[in-house]
Structures are given as C-alpha cells and as structure tokens.
Coordinates of C-alpha atoms in Angstrom, one line a residue:
X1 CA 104.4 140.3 142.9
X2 CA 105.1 143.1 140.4
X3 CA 103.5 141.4 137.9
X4 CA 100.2 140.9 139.9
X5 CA 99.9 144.0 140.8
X6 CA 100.4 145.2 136.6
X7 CA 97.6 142.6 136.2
X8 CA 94.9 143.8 138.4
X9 CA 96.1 148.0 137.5
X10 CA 95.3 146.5 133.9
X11 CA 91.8 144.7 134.9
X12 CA 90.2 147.6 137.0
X13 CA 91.1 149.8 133.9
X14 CA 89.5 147.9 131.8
X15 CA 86.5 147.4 134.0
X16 CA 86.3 151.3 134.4
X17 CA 86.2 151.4 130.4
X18 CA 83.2 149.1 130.2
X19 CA 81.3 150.9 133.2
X20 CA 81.7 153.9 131.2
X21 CA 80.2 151.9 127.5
X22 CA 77.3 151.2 129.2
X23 CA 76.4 154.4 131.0
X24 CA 73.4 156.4 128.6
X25 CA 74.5 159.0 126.7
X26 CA 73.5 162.5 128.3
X27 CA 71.1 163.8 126.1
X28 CA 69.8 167.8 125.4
X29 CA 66.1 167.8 126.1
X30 CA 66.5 171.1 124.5
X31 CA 68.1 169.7 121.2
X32 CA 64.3 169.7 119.4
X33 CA 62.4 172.3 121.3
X34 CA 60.8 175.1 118.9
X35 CA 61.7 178.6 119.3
X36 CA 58.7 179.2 120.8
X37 CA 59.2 176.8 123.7
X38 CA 62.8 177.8 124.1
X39 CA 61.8 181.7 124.4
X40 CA 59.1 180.7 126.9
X41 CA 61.2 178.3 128.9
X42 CA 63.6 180.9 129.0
X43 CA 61.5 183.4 130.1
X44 CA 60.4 181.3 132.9
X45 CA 64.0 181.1 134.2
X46 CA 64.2 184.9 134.1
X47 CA 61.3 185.3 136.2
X48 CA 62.2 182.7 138.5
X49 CA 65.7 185.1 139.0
X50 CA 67.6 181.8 137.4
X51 CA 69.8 184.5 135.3
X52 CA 72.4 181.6 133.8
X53 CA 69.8 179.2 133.0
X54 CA 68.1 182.0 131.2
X55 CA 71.6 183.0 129.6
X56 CA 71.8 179.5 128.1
X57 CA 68.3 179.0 127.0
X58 CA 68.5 182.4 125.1
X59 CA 72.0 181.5 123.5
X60 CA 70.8 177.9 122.4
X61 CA 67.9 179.7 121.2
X62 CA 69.7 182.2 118.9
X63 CA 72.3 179.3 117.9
X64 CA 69.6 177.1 116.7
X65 CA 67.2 179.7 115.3
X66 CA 69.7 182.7 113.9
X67 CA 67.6 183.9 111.0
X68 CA 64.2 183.6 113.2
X69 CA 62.3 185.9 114.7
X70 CA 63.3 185.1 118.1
X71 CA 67.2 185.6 117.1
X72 CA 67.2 189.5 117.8
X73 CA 65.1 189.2 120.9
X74 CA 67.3 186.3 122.3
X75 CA 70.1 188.8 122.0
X76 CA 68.7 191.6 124.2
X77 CA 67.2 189.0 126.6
X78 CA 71.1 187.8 127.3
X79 CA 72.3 191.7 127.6
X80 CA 69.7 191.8 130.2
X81 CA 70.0 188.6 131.9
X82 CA 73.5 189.8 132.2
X83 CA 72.5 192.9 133.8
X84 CA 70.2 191.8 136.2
X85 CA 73.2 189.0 137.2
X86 CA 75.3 192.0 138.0
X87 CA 77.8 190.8 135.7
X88 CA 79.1 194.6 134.0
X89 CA 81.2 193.3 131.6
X90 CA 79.3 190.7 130.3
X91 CA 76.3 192.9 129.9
X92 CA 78.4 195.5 128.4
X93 CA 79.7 193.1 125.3
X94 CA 76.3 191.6 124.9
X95 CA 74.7 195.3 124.4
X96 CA 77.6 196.6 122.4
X97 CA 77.4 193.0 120.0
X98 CA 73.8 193.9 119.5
X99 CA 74.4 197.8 118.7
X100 CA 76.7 196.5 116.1
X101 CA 74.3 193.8 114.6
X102 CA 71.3 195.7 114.5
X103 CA 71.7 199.2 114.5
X104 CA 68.5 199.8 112.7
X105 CA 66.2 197.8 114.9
X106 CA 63.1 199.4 116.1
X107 CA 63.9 198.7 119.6
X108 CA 67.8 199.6 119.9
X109 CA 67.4 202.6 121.8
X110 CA 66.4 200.3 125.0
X111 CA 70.1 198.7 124.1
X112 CA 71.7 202.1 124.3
X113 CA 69.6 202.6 127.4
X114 CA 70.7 199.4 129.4
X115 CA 73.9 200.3 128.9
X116 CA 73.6 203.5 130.6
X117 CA 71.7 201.4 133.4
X118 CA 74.8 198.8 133.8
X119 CA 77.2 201.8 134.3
X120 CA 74.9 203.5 136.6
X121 CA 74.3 200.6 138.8
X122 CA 78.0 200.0 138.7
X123 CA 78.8 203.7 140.0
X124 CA 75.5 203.5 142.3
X125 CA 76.8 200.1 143.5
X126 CA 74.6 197.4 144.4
X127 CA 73.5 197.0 147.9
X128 CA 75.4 201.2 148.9
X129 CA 72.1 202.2 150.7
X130 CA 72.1 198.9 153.0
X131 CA 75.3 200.4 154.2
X132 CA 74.5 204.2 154.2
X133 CA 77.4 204.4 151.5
X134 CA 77.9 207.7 149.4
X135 CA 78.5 206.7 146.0
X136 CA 80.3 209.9 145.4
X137 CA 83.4 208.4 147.6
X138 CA 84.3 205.9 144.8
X139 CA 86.1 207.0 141.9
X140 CA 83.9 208.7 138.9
X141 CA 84.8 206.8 135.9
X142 CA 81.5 204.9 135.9
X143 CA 79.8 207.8 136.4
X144 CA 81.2 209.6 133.6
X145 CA 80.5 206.6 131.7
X146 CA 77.1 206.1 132.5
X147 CA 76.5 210.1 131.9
X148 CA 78.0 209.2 127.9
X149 CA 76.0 206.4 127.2
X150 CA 72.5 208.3 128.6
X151 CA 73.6 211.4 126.8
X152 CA 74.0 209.4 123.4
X153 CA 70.5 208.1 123.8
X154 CA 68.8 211.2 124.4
X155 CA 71.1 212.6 121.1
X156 CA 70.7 210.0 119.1
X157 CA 66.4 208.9 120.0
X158 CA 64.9 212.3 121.1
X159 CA 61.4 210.8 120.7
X160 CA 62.5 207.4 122.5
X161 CA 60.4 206.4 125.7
X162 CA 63.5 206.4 127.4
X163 CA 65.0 209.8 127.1
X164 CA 62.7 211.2 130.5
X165 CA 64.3 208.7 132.9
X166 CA 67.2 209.5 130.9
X167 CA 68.0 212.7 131.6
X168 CA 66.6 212.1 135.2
X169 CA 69.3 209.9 135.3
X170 CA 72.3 212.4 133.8
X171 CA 70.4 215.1 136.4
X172 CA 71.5 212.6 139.3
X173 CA 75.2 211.5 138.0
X174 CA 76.2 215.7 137.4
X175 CA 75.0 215.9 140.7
X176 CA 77.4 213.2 141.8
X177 CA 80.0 214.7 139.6
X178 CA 80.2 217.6 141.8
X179 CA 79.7 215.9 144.8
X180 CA 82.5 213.9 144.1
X181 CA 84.7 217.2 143.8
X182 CA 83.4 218.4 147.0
X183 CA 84.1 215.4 148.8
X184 CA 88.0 215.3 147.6
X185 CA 87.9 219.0 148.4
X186 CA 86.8 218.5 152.4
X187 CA 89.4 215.3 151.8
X188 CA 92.7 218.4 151.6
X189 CA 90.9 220.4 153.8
X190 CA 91.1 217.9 156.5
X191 CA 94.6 217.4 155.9
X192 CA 95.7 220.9 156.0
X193 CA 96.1 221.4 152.3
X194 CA 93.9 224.5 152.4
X195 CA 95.4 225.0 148.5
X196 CA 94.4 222.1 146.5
X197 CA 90.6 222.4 149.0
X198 CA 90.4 225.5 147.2
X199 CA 91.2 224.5 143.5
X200 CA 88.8 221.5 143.7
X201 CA 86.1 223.4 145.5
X202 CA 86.1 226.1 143.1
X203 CA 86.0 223.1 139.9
X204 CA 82.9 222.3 141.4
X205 CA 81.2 225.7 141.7
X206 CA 82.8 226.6 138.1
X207 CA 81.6 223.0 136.3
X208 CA 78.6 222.5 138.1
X209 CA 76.3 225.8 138.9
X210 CA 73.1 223.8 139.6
X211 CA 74.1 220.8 141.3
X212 CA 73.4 220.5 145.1
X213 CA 77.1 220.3 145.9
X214 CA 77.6 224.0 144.9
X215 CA 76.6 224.7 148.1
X216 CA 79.2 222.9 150.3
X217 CA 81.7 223.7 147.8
X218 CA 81.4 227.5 148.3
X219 CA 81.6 226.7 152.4
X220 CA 84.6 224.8 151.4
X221 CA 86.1 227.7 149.0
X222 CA 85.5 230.4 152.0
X223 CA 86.9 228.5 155.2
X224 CA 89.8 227.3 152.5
X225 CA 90.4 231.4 152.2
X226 CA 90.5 231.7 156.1
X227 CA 93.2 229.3 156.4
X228 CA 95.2 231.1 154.0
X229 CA 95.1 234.3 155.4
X230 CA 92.9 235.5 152.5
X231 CA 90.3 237.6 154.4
X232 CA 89.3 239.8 151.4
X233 CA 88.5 236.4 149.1
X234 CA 86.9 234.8 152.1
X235 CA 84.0 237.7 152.8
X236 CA 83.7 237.9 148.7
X237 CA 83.0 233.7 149.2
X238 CA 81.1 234.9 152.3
X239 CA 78.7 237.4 150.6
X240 CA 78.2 234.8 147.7
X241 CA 77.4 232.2 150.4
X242 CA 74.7 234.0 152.5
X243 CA 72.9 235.4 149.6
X244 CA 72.4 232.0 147.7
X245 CA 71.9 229.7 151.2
X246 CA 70.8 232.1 153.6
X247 CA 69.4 229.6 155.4
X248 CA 71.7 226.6 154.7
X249 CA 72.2 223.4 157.3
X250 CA 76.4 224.3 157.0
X251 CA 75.8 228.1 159.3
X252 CA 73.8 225.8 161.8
X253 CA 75.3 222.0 162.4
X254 CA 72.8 221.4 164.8
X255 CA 69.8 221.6 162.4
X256 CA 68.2 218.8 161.0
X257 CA 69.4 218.3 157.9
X258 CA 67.8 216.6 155.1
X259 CA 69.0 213.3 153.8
X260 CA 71.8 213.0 151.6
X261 CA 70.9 214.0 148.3
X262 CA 71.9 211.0 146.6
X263 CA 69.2 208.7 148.4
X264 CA 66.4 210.1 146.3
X265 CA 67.1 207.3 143.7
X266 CA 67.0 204.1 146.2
X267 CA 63.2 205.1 145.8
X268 CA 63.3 204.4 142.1
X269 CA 60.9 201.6 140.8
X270 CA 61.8 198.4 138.0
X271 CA 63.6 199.0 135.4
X272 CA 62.0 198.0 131.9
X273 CA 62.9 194.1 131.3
X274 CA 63.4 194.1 126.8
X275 CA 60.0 192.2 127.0
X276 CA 58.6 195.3 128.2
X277 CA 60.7 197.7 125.6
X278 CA 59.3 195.9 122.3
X279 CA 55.3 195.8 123.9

C-alpha cells in the first residue's frame, strides 16, 4: 500500500511538471515599447490616479532608456508619483537620488520644491480638515523639516517660479511653529503647571513676534502670572495684551470667532505635477 501511494505522489508530480512545460511563457508587452510610448503610457496611468503602475512604467522607462532624454524626466515623474501615493519616504529617496544625479538640471528647483511639499503634507496630514484636526497638536519635526527644505529653495533659486508659494508656505509652518508652543502651553496650564505654561508661552512670543499665536500666547503668559501670585508681571502682560488686541475674541468667549487660522490652506489649489515644472 506504501508503495502505491509513493507511486501515484510520484505521477501527479510529474503531471504537475508537464502542466507547467506547456503553460506560455508570460511575456512584457512593455519589453519593445519606445520611450516615447512608455512616457505616454505612463502618463496615462498618472492621470488615471494608477500611481504604481505609473511608478513601474517610469522605472522600466529609465532602465531601458538611461542615456535618453526621457531618463531625467522619468526620474522626477517617480518622486512625484510617490508623492501623490502618499508614500513620504519613498518620495523623499526618489527626490534626494535625483538632487544628487542632476544637480545642474534646469528644472531641479521643482525637486527641492516637492520635497518641501512631501514634508508639508506629512505635517498638514492628509484628510486633517475632514476631521476638524489642528495640525499643530502633532509633533513639529515635519514642520521644521518642511520649513528647511522651502527655505533652501528660496536660498539657493531666488528667481525660481517656486519661491512665492514658497515662502507662502514657510509664512504658514512659522505660524504653526508658534501655534504648536501655545498649544503645549494651554496643555501645563490645564494641568496646573502655571510654571512651564509660562516658559513655553513666553518661547512663543520671544521666537515668533508675527505669527497669529502671539496673541494667545500673551493671554496664556498673563493668566499663567495670576496663578502664581505674580500681580505686577500679570498687569505688565495685561497692558501689553490690551494695547496689541484690544479687541481680541480671548476678552469676550462668546464672540464669533474666526476660523482657525490654520484652515486658510485647505483652500489651496493643485500642486504643479513635473510635466508642468519643465513647460
């Protein structure tokens, strides 16, 4: 019986190995496609929002035409695709392995720009404004990186087409700098730790004069001086208060308030795709 069964294990293995002979080889359509074809095909994927078919297309594209014209493009088009996939770190390699290729290309300021937009979408966070969420609660590293990589672009490309949303940009993530400050300020404040309130309020007036969040910072820096039996500091915050905000929301919480300060950007429109940086 043992010797059966050994038999027929044997038989269906070797039918399984013939099955497998005669299936057709799985052929690459793309194998012979021009460069031309490849870039549009690819294209067409991106448009469609097929970000990992594009992402192939463009890599088989630069592996098959590395010296062609197409080679750089391909390159920026995968950064992107990356981008627009919401996959940071990707993104981030492609952009800093293009940088490093070509840092004399006529277009490598929009590289240095995308990576300013992946960090600022990664501190904005996809989807916050569905969910009324203050992108200021989450921790700033992004947004200090985001801030380097705009700052480098404006530096290093004053004339680039880039540099206005640029420093729109920087204009926004100081403002959620500060904000951040103020929110771990009200965060001790609410626990009782009138002390450490005080310190990080008064980093946020000191580091950030123009920013929005000065405002709530100095309310912050005078009811932290109440609660520590301060009254002399409190009516010198007080004074300071009143004549910069005399008619601020924080002296009235009944008033209608503006929206939060941060929501100006959820208004922003497209972001340049690289077939629209090199037109």
């Amino acid at each position: 019986m043992q010797k059966k069964l050994s038999v027929l294990v044997a038989t269906c293995a070797l039918v399984g190995l013939s099955a497998c002979s005669v299936l057709p080889e799985r052929t690459d359509e793309t194998k012979n496609w021009s460069a031309e074809k490849l870039y549009a095909e690819a294209r067409d994927e991106m448009a469609g929002g097929h970000y990992e078919a594009a992402i192939k297309l463009f890599e088989r594209l630069e592996s098959n035409y590395p010296f062609g014209t197409y080679a750089a493009q391909a390159q920026m088009e995968i950064a992107y695709a990356h981008y627009k996939a919401e996959d940071q770190a990707e993104a981030l390699a492609a952009v800093e392995r293009f940088i490093k290729l070509h840092p004399n290309h006529p277009q490598v300021d929009y590289m240095y720009y995308l990576r300013g937009l992946v960090n600022f979408n990664d501190q904005l966070g996809f989807f916050s404004f569905l969910y009324e969420q203050d992108p200021t609660e989450r921790d700033p590293k992004a947004t200090r990186e985001a801030f380097t990589a705009f700052k480098v672009l404006v530096d290093k490309f004053p004339n680039s087409k880039y540099r206005e949303d640029s420093i729109a940009r920087m204009s926004y993530l100081v403002n959620a700098m500060a904000q951040y400050e103020v929110h771990v300020a009200n965060y001790y404040y609410r626990r009782g730790a009138y002390l450490a309130a005080l310190n990080r309020a008064q980093d946020a007036v000191a580091n950030y004069s123009d920013a929005p969040a000065r405002e709530e910072a100095l309310f912050i820096m005078m009811r932290s001086y109440d609660k520590l039996g301060m009254p002399l500091l409190r009516d010198d915050a007080q004074r300071v208060f009143a004549l910069n905000y005399p008619n601020s929301r924080l002296l009235n919480p009944n008033a209608a308030g503006d929206a939060p300060w941060w929501k100006f950007w959820s208004k922003g429109g497209a972001k340049p795709s690289p077939k629209d940086a090199v037109q």
